[in-house]
Coordinates of C-alpha atoms in Angstrom, one line a residue:
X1 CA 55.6 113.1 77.4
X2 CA 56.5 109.5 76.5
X3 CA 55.3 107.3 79.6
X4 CA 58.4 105.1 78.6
X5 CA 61.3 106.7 80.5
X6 CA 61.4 108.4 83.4
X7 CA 63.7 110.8 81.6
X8 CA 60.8 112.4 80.4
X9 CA 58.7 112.6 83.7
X10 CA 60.6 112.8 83.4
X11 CA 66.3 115.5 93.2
X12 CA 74.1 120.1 112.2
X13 CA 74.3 119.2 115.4
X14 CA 76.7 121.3 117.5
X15 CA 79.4 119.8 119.4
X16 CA 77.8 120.7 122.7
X17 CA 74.8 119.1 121.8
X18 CA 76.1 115.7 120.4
X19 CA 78.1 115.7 123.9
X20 CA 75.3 115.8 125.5
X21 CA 73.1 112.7 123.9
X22 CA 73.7 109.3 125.2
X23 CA 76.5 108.4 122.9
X24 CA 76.4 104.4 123.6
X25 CA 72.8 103.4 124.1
X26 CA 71.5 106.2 121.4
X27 CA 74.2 104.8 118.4
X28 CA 73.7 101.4 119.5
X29 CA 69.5 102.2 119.1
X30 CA 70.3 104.5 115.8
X31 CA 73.0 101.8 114.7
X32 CA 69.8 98.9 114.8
X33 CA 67.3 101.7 113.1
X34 CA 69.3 101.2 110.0
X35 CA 70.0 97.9 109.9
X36 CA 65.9 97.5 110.2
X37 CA 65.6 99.7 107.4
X38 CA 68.6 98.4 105.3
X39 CA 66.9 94.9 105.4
X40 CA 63.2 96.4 104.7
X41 CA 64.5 98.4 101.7
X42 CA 66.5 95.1 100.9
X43 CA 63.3 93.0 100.7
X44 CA 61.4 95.6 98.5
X45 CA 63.9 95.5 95.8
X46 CA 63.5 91.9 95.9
X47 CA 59.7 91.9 95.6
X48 CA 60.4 94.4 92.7
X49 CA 62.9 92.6 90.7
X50 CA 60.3 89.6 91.2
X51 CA 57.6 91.4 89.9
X52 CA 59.6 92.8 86.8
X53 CA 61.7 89.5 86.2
X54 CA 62.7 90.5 82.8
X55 CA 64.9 93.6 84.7
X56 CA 68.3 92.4 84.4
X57 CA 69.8 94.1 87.2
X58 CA 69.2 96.9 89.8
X59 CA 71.4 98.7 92.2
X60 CA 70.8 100.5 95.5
X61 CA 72.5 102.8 97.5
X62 CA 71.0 103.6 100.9
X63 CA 72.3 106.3 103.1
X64 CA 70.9 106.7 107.1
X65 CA 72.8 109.3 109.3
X66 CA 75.7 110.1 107.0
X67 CA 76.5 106.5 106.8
X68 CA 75.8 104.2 104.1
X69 CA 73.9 101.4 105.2
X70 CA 73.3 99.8 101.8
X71 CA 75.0 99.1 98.7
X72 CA 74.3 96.0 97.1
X73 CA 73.5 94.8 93.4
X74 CA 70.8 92.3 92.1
X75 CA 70.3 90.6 88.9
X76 CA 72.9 90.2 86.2
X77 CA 75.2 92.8 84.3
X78 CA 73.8 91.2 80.9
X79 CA 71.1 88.0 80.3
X80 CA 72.8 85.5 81.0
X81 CA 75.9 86.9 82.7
X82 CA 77.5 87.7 85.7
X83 CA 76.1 89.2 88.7
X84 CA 75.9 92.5 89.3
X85 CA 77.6 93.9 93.3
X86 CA 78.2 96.9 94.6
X87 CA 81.4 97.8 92.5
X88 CA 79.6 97.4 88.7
X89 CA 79.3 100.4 86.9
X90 CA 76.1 101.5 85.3
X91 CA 75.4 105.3 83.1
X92 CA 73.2 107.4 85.7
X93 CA 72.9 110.7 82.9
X94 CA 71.2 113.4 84.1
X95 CA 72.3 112.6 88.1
X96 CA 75.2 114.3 86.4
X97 CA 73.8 117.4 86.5
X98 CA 74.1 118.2 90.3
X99 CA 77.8 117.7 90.4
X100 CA 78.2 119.9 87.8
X101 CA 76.5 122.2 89.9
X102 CA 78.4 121.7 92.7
X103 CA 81.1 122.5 91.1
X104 CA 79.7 125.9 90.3
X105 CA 78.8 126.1 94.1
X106 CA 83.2 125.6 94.8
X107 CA 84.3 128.3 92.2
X108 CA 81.5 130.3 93.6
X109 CA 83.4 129.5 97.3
X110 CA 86.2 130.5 96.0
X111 CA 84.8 134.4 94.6
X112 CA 85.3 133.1 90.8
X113 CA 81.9 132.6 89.7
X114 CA 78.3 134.1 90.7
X115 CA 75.3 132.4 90.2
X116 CA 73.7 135.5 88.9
X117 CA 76.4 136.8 86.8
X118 CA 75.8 136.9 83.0
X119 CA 77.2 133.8 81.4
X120 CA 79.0 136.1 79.1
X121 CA 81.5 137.7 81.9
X122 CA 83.3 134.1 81.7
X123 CA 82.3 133.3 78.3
X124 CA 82.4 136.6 76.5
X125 CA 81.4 134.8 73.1
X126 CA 78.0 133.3 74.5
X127 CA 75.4 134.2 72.4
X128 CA 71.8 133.1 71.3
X129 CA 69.4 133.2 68.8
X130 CA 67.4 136.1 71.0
X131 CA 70.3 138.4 71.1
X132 CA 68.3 140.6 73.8
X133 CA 69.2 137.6 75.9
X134 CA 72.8 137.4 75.1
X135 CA 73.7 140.0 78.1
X136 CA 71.0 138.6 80.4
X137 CA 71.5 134.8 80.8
X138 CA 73.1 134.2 83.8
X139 CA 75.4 131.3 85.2
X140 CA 72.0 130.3 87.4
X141 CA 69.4 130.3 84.8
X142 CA 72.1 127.5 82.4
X143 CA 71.2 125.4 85.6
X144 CA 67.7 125.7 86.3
X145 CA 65.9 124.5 82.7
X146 CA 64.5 128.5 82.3
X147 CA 65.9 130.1 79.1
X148 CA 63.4 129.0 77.0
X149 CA 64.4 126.3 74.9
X150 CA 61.9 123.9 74.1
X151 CA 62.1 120.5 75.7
X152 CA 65.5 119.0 74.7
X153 CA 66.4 121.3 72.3
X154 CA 69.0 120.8 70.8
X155 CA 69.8 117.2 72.2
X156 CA 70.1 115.9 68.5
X157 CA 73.8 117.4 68.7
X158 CA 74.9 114.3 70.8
X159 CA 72.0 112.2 71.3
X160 CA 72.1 110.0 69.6
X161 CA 76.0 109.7 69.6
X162 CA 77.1 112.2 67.8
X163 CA 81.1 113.0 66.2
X164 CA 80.7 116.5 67.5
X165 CA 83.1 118.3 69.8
X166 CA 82.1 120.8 72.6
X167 CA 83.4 123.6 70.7
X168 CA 80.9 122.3 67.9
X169 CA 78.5 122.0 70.4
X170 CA 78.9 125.8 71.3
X171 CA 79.1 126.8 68.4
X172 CA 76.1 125.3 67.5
X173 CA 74.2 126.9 70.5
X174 CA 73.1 130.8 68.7
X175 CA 71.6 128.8 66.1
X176 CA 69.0 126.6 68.3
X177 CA 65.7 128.2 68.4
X178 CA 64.2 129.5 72.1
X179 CA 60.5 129.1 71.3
X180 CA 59.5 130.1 75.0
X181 CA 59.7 133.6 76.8
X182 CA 62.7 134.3 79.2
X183 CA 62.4 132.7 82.9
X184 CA 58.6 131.9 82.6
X185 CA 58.4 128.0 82.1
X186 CA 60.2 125.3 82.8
X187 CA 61.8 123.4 79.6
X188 CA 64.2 120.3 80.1
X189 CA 67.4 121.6 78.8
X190 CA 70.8 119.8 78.4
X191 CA 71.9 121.8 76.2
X192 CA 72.4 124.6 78.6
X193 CA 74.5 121.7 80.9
X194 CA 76.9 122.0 78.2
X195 CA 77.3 125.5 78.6
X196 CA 77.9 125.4 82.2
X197 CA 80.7 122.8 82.0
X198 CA 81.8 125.6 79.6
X199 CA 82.2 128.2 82.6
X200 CA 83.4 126.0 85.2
X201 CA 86.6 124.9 82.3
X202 CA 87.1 128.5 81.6
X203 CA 87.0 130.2 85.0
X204 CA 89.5 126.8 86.5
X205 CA 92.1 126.4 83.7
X206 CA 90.4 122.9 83.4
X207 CA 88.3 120.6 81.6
X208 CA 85.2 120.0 83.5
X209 CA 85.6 116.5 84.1
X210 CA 89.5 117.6 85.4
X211 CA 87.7 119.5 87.8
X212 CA 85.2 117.2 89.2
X213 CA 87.1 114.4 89.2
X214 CA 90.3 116.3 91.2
X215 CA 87.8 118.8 93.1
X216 CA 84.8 116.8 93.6
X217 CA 85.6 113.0 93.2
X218 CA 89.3 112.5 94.4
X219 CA 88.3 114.0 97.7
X220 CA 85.5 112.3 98.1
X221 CA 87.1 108.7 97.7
X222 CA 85.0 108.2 94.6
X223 CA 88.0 106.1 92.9
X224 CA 85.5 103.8 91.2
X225 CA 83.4 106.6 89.4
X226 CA 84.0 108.2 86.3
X227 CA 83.2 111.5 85.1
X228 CA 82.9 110.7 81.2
X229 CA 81.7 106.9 79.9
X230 CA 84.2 106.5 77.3
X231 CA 86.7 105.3 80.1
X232 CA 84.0 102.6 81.5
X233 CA 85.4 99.0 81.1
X234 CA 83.0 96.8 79.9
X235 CA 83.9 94.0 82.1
X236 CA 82.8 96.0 85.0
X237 CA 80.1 97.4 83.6
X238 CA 76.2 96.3 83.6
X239 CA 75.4 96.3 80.1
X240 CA 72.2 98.5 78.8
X241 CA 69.4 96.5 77.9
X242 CA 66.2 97.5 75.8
X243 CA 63.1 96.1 73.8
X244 CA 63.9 96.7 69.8
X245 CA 60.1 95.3 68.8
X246 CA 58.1 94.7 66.7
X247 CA 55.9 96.7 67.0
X248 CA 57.8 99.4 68.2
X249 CA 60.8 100.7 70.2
X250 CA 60.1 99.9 74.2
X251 CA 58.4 96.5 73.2
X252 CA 58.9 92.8 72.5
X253 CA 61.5 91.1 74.3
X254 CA 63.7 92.8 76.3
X255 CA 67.8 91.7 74.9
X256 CA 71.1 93.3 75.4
X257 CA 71.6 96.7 73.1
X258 CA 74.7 97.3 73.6
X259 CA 78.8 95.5 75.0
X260 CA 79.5 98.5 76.0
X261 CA 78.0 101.8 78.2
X262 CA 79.9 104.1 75.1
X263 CA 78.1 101.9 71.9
X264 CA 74.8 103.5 73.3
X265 CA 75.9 106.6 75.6
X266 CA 78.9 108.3 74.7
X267 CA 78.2 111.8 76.1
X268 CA 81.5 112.8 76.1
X269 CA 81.1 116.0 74.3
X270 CA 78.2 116.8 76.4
X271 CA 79.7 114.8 79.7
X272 CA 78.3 118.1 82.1
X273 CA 74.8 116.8 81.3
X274 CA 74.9 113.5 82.1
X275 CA 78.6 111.5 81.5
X276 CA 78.5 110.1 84.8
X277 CA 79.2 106.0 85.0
X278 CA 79.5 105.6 88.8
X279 CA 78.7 102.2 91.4
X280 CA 76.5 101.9 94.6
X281 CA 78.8 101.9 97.2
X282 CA 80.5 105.2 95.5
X283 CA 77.5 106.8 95.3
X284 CA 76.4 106.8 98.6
X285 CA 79.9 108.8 98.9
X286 CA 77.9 111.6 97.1
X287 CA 74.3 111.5 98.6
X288 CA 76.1 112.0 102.2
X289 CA 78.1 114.7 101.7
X290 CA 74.6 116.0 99.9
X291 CA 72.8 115.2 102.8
X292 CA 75.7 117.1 104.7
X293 CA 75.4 120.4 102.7
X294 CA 78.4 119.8 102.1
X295 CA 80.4 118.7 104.7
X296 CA 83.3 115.9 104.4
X297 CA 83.7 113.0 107.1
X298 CA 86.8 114.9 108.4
X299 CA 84.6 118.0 109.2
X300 CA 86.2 119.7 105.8
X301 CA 83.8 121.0 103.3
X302 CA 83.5 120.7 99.8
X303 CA 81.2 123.4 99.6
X304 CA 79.9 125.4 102.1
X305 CA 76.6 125.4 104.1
X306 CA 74.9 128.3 102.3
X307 CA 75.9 127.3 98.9
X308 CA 74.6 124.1 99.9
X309 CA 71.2 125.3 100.6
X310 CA 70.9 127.8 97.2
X311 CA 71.4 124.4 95.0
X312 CA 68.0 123.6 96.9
X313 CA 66.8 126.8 96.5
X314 CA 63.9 126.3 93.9
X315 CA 63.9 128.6 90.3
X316 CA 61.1 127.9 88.5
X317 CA 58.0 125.5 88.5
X318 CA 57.9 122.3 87.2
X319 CA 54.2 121.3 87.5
X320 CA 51.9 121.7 90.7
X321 CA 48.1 120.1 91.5
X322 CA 46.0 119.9 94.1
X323 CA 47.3 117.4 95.7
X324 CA 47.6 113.6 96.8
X325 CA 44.3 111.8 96.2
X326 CA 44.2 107.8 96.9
X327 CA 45.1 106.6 93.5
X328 CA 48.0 109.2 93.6
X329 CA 49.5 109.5 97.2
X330 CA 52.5 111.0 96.3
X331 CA 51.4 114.0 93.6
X332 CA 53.0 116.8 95.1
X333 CA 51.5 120.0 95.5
X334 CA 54.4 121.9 93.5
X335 CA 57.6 120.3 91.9
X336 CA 60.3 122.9 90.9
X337 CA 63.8 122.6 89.8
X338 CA 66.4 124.5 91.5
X339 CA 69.8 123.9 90.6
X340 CA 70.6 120.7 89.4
X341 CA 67.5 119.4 91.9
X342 CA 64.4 119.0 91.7
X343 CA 62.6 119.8 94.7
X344 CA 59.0 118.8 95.5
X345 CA 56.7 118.0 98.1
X346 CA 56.1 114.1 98.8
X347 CA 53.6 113.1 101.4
X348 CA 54.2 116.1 103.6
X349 CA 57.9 116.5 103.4
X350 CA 60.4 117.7 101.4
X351 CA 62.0 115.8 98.4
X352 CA 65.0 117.0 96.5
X353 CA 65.5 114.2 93.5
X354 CA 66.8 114.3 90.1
X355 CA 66.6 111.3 87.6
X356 CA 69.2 110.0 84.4
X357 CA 68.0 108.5 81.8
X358 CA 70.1 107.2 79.0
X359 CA 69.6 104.0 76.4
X360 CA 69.7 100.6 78.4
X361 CA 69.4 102.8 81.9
X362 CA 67.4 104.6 84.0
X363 CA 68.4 105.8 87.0
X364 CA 67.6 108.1 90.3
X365 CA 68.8 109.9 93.2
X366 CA 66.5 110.7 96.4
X367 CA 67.5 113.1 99.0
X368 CA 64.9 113.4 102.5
X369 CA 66.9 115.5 104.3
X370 CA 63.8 115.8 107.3
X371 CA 65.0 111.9 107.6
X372 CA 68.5 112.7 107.2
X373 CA 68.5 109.7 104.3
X374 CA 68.9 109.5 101.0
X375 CA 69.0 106.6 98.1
X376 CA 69.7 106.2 94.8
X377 CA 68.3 103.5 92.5
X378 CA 70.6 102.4 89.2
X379 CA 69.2 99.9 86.1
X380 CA 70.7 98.8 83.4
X381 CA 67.2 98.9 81.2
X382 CA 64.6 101.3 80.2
X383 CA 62.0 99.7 82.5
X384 CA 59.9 103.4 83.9
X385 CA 57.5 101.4 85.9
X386 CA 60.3 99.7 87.5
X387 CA 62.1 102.1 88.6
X388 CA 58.6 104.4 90.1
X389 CA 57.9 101.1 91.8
X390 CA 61.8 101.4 92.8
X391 CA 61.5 105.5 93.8
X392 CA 58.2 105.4 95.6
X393 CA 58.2 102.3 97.2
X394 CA 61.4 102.6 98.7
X395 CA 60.6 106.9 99.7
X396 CA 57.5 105.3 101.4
X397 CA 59.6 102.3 103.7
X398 CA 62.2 105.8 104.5
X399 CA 59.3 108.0 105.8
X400 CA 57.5 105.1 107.3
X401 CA 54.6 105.3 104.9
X402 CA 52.0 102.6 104.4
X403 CA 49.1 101.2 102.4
X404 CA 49.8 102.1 98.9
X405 CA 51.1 98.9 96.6
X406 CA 53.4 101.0 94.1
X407 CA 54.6 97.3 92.6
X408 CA 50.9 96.9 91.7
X409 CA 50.2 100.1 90.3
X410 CA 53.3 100.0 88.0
X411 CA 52.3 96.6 86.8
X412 CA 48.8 97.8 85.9
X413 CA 50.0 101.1 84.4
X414 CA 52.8 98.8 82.0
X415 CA 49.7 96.7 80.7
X416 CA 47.7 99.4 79.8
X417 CA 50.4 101.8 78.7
X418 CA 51.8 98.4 76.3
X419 CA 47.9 97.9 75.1
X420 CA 48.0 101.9 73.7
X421 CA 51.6 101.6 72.6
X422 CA 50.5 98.3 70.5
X423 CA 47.2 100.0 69.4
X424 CA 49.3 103.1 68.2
X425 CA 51.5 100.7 65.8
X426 CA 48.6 98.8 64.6
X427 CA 47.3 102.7 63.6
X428 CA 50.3 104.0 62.1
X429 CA 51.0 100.6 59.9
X430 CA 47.0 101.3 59.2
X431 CA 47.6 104.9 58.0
X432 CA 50.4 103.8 55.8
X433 CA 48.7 101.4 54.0
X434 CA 45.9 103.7 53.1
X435 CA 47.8 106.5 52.3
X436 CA 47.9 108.5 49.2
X437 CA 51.0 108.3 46.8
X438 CA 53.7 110.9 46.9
X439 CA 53.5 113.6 44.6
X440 CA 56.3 113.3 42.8
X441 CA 58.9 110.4 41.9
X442 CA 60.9 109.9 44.7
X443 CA 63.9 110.6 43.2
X444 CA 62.8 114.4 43.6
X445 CA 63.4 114.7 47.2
X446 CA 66.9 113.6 47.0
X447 CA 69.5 116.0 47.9
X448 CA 71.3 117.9 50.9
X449 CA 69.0 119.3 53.1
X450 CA 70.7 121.7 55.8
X451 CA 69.0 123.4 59.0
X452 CA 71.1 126.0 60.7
X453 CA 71.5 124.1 64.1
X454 CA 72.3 120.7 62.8
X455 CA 73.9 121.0 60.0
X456 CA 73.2 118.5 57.4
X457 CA 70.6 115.7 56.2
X458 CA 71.0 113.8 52.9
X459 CA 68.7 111.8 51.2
X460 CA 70.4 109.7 48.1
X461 CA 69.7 106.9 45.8
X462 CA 71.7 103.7 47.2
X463 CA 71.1 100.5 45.8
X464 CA 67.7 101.3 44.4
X465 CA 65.9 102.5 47.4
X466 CA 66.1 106.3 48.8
X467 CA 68.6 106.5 51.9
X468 CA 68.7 109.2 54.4
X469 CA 71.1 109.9 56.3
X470 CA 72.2 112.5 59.4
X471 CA 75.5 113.6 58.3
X472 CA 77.0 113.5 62.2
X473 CA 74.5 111.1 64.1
X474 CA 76.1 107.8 62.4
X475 CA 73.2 105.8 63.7
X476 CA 70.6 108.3 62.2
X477 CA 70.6 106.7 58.7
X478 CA 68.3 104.2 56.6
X479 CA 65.6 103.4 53.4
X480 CA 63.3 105.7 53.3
X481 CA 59.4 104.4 51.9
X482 CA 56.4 106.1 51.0
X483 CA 53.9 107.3 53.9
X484 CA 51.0 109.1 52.8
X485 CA 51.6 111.6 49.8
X486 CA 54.6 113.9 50.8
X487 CA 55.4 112.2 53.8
X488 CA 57.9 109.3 53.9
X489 CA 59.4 107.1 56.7
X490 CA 62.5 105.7 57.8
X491 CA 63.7 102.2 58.9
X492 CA 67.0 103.1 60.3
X493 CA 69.1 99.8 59.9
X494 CA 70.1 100.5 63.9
X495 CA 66.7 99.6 65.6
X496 CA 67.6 101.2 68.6
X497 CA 66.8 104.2 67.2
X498 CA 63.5 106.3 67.0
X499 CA 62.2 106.1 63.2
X500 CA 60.9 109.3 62.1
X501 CA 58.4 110.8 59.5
X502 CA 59.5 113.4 57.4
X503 CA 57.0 115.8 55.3
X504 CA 58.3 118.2 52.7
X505 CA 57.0 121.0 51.6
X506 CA 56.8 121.6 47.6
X507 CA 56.5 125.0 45.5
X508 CA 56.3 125.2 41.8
X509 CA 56.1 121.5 41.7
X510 CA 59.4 120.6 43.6
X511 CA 60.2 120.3 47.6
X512 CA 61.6 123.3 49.2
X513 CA 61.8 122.3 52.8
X514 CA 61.5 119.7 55.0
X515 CA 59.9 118.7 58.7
X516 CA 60.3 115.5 60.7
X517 CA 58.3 114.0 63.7
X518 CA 59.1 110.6 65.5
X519 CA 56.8 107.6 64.0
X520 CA 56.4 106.6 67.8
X521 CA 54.3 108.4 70.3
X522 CA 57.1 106.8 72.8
X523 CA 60.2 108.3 71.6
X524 CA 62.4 109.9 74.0
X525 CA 62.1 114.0 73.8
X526 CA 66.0 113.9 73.2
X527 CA 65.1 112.4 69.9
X528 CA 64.6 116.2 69.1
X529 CA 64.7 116.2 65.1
X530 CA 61.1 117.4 65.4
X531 CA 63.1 120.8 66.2
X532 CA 64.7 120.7 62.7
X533 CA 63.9 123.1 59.8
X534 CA 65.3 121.7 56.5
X535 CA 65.6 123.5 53.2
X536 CA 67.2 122.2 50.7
X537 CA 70.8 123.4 49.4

């Protein structure tokens, strides 16, 4: 996994008794608790934003007690703009994914769904490329990353933005490949996201971001979020922001990639998995009715209690180790995901947690529900040490943790992880100048080539170089140059895209099929052309 974005590492008192506590000297003691802990958590992001200073902005939401204690923004929406506050948009992706789950969890209130119903009872043309799992998937396993797809498959259908539509996208789906066994490993999985957005549209009458925003966001007061990006108005919106190079993608100096959230993220198609453009202050909405399992201010319920407490109901293993050592004082013993969560031990408690990651953000959402708190961290660049510095630091001042400098430790791990990023360029430019000629005149691997997922690839003649060119990832396209013998190389004329290698494969003296890898060890998984087999029409 790239070390790049954190994407890749990547979530009741009774009435008797509250009677009975000392109403005005305990609020009054709880009421200065938080203020304490507002201004603690306050300074850290300071200290961070100082220690990072080419982050253009940050945004925190910090919830205490079902009350949001703060929302504030720091930095700029774009160098050299405006400042960000607690009203600016920013993409926060995959935090998407437990809202679409909590959707399930209503329709499941209301006896229209089951968790472990086959997917196929709402969506009687679901189908795979392992037919013996056609009747077997259910409505839990498209939310818990355990079919078996490999790690993003089938992302390259809208990431980068892609002109597909979810029925495209569907009908896409029996063709991606499952290269894992059935509910064995864990395998990051947006693809599956889609699906479910699928069910909850055809079991409400709606489209899934109807139904969140009328079930889930109107009654929640969330008037400033919105479900899908397209709708995000750049004026109140922090911009993304990215390092294009040289050498490679994630370094050099960091610049605006984007006037818009939608010229880098439109997830529209796939808006279940992570369309989400929300603010601060509405968030902390969200991480207290979380925090709440489910219950509103006005003692209503969105969802109830025990649908509350499957979504944190762990389904398969993420990772697990031995432990916290000294250098690493948060490793948990064993992170799983559960249903749109993540839940993991941290220090000795529980953690439920679930990042986004899109171009020009990264983003996170932290639930300690032994503290009865939660926060959530938004950026408007791809910063990863950042925003561990940001996770950490401030899941350390909630638990009253000490003695670990986690601004420190993600300074030292961005030098060294920028010194093997440079070294890897200096080795691939290396291995290019050294390698062997290409077997053939290039103009033999022109032509369509088609893989059964995708769709189709073409590599021309245009304006005497060879061109390649994805046929629905506009961005996807550029010259391609020699490699080392049947191996070329793009330079996609968007450099805010992941160049790739592609290697064909020749019989009887002409290429037959076709294979491509990113040219960066850093590229995001989504980048998931890798998965693509290409023969030739």
């Amino acid at each position: 996994m790239s070390i790049r974005l954190t994407r890749r590492a990547a979530l009741v008192s009774s009435v008797a008794a509250a009677a009975a506590l000392p109403s005005r000297g305990w609020a009054q003691a709880a009421a200065n608790d938080s203020a304490a802990l507002a201004d603690q958590v306050d300074a850290y992001v300071r200290r961070v934003m100082a220690a990072f200073p080419d982050q253009p902005a940050v945004s925190v939401a910090l919830v205490k007690g079902g009350a949001a204690v703060l929302t504030r923004g720091y930095g700029v929406r774009a160098i050299g703009g405006a400042a960000v506050d607690e009203h600016t948009l920013f993409a926060i992706a995959s935090n998407t994914k437990a809202v679409t789950c909590a959707a399930l969890a209503i329709l499941i209130d209301e006896g229209k769904v089951k968790w472990d119903e086959p997917v196929r009872t709402y969506l009687p043309g679901f189908s795979l490329s392992k037919p013996e799992l056609n009747d077997m998937v259910t409505v839990r396993d498209l939310v818990s990353h355990r079919i078996g797809f490999g790690l993003g498959a089938g992302d390259l259908l809208f990431w980068p933005n892609s002109d597909r539509t979810r029925a495209e996208i569907m009908a896409a789906v029996p063709h991606v490949p499952i290269e894992d066994t059935f509910r064995t490993s864990y395998h990051y999985c947006n693809l599956m996201f889609v699906v479910a957005g699928e069910v909850v549209a055809a079991v409400s009458g709606m489209a899934w971001e109807d139904f969140v925003q009328t079930r889930i966001l109107d009654r929640l007061g969330m008037s400033e979020t919105l479900p899908l990006m397209t709708a995000a108005d750049p004026a109140k919106s922090a911009l993304p922001h990215g390092r294009l190079g040289p050498p490679l993608r994630y370094q050099g100096e960091m610049q605006t990639i984007g006037r818009s959230i939608q010229e880098v993220w439109n997830w529209s198609s796939a808006g279940a998995a992570g369309g989400f453009v929300t603010t601060p202050g509405d968030w902390a909405k969200w991480i207290a009715v979380q925090l709440a399992r489910g219950r509103l201010p006005d003692g209503t319920r969105l969802y109830s209690e025990a649908r509350a407490n499957e979504m944190w109901r762990p389904n398969i293993l993420v990772s697990n180790s031995a432990g916290p050592t000294a250098e690493l004082p948060g490793r948990a013993i064993a992170s799983t995901y559960a249903t749109g969560w993540q839940v993991q031990d941290y220090r000795g408690e529980r953690m439920i947690t679930h990042g986004g990651g899109a171009p020009g953000y990264v983003s996170g959402t932290v639930l300690i529900p032994g503290r009865d708190a939660g926060f959530s961290y938004f950026t408007n660049a791809e910063e990863s040490f950042l925003t561990r510095a940001l996770r950490s630091g401030i899941t350390d001042i909630v638990m009253g943790k000490t003695g670990f400098d986690w601004i420190a430790d993600g300074a030292r791990l961005k030098a060294e992880g920028d010194a093997k990023s440079v070294a890897a360029a200096a080795e691939i430019d290396a291995k290019q100048a050294a390698g062997a000629a290409p077997s053939l005149p290039l103009s033999a691997y022109r032509g369509t080539w088609r893989d059964p997922w995708y769709g189709d690839v073409v590599i021309e003649a245009r304006d005497l170089v060879l061109w390649l060119t994805f046929s629905r990832t506009p961005s996807l396209q550029g010259p391609l140059e020699p490699y080392d013998g049947d191996t070329l190389r793009t330079r996609f004329t968007d450099r805010r895209e992941e160049d790739l290698f592609i290697t064909f494969t020749l019989e009887n003296g002409a290429p037959v099929a076709a294979t491509m890898k990113a040219v960066s060890p850093d590229a995001d998984f989504s980048y998931d052309y890798h998965d693509l087999r290409l023969t030739r029409v």
